[in-house]
Short mmCIF file of C-alpha atoms and ligand atoms in Angstrom, two decimals:
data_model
loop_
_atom_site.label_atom_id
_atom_site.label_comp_id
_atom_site.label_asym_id
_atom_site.label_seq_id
_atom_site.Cartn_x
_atom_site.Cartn_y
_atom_site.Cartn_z
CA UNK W 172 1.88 -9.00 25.64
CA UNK W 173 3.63 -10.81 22.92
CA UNK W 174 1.65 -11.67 19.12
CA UNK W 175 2.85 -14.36 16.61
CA UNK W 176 1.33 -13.97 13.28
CA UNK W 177 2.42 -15.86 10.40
CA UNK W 178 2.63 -13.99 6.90
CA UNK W 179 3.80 -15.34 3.51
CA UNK W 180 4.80 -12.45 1.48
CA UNK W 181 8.59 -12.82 0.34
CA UNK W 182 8.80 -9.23 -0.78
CA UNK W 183 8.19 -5.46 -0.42
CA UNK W 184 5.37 -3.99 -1.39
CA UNK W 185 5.91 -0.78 -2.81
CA UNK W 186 3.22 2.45 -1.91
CA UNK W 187 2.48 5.19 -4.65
CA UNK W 188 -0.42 7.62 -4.22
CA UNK W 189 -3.09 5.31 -5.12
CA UNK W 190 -2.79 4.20 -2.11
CA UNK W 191 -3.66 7.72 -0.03
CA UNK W 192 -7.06 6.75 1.37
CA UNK W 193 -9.47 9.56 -0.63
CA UNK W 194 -11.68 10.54 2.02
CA UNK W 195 -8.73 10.92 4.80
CA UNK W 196 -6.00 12.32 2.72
CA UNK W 197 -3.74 9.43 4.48
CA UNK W 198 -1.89 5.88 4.32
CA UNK W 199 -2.69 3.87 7.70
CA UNK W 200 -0.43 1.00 7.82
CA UNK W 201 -0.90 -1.97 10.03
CA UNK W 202 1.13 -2.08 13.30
CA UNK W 203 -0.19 -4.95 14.48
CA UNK W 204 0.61 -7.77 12.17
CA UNK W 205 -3.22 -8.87 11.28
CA UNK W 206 -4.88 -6.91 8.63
CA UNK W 207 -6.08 -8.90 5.91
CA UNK W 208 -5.19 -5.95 3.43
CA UNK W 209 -1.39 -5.81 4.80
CA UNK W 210 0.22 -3.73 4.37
CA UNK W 211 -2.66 -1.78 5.23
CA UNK W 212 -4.33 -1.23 8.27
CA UNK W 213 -8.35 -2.82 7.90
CA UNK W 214 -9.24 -2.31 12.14
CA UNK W 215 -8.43 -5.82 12.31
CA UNK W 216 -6.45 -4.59 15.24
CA UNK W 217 -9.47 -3.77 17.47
CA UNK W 218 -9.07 -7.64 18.14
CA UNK W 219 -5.95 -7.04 20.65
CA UNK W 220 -8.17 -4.53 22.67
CA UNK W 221 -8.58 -7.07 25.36
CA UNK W 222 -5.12 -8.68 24.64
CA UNK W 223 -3.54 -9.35 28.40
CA UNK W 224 -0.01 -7.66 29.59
CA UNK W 225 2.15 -10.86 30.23
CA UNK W 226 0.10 -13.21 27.57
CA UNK W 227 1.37 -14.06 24.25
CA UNK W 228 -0.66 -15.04 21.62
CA UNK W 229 -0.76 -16.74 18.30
CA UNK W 230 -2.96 -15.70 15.63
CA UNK W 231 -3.59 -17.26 12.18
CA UNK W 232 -6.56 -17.53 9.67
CA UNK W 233 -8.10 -20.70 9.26
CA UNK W 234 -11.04 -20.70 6.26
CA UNK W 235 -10.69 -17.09 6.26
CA UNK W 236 -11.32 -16.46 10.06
CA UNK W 237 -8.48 -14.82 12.48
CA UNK W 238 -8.05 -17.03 15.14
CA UNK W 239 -6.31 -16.82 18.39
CA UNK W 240 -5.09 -18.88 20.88
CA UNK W 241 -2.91 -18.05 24.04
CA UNK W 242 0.38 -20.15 23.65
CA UNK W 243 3.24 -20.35 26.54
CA UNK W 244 5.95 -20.52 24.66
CA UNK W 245 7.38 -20.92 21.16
CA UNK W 246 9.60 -23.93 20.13
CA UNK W 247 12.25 -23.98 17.26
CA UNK W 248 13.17 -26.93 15.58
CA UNK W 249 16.32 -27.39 12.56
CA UNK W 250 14.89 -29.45 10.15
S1 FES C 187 -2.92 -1.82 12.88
FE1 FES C 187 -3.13 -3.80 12.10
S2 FES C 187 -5.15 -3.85 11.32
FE2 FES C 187 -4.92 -1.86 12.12
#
């Protein structure tokens, strides 16, 4: 399985202990490219459960919805 998924932050983000999650005593940090609170893990990534082995997908929101879409293969272009 392959996943595209676009982002547009141009920078790190830097972690302190506000971040520790209170009731788990943990950071979880998203793996998966999707979370809407990157770069924080928000179970956005139960959406790959039923992702298939030789599939690759392409996810983006559109009006605040993650959508995906199967896609066989990815084109570059110079501009
Ligand atoms: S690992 Fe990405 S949302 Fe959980």
């Amino acid at each position: 399985m392959g996943r595209l998924v676009e982002h547009d932050a141009t920078g790190p983000r830097k972690l302190d202990e506000s971040d520790i999650d209170p009731e788990k005593g943990d950071i979880a940090v998203c793996q998966c490219g999707l979370s809407a609170e990157y770069p924080f893990c928000d179970g956005t990534h139960r959406q790959t459960s039923d992702e298939e082995d030789d599939t690759c997908y392409r996810y983006a929101r559109e009006d605040g919805q993650l959508q995906r879409r199967e896609v066989d293969h990815v084109e570059y272009t110079d501009d």
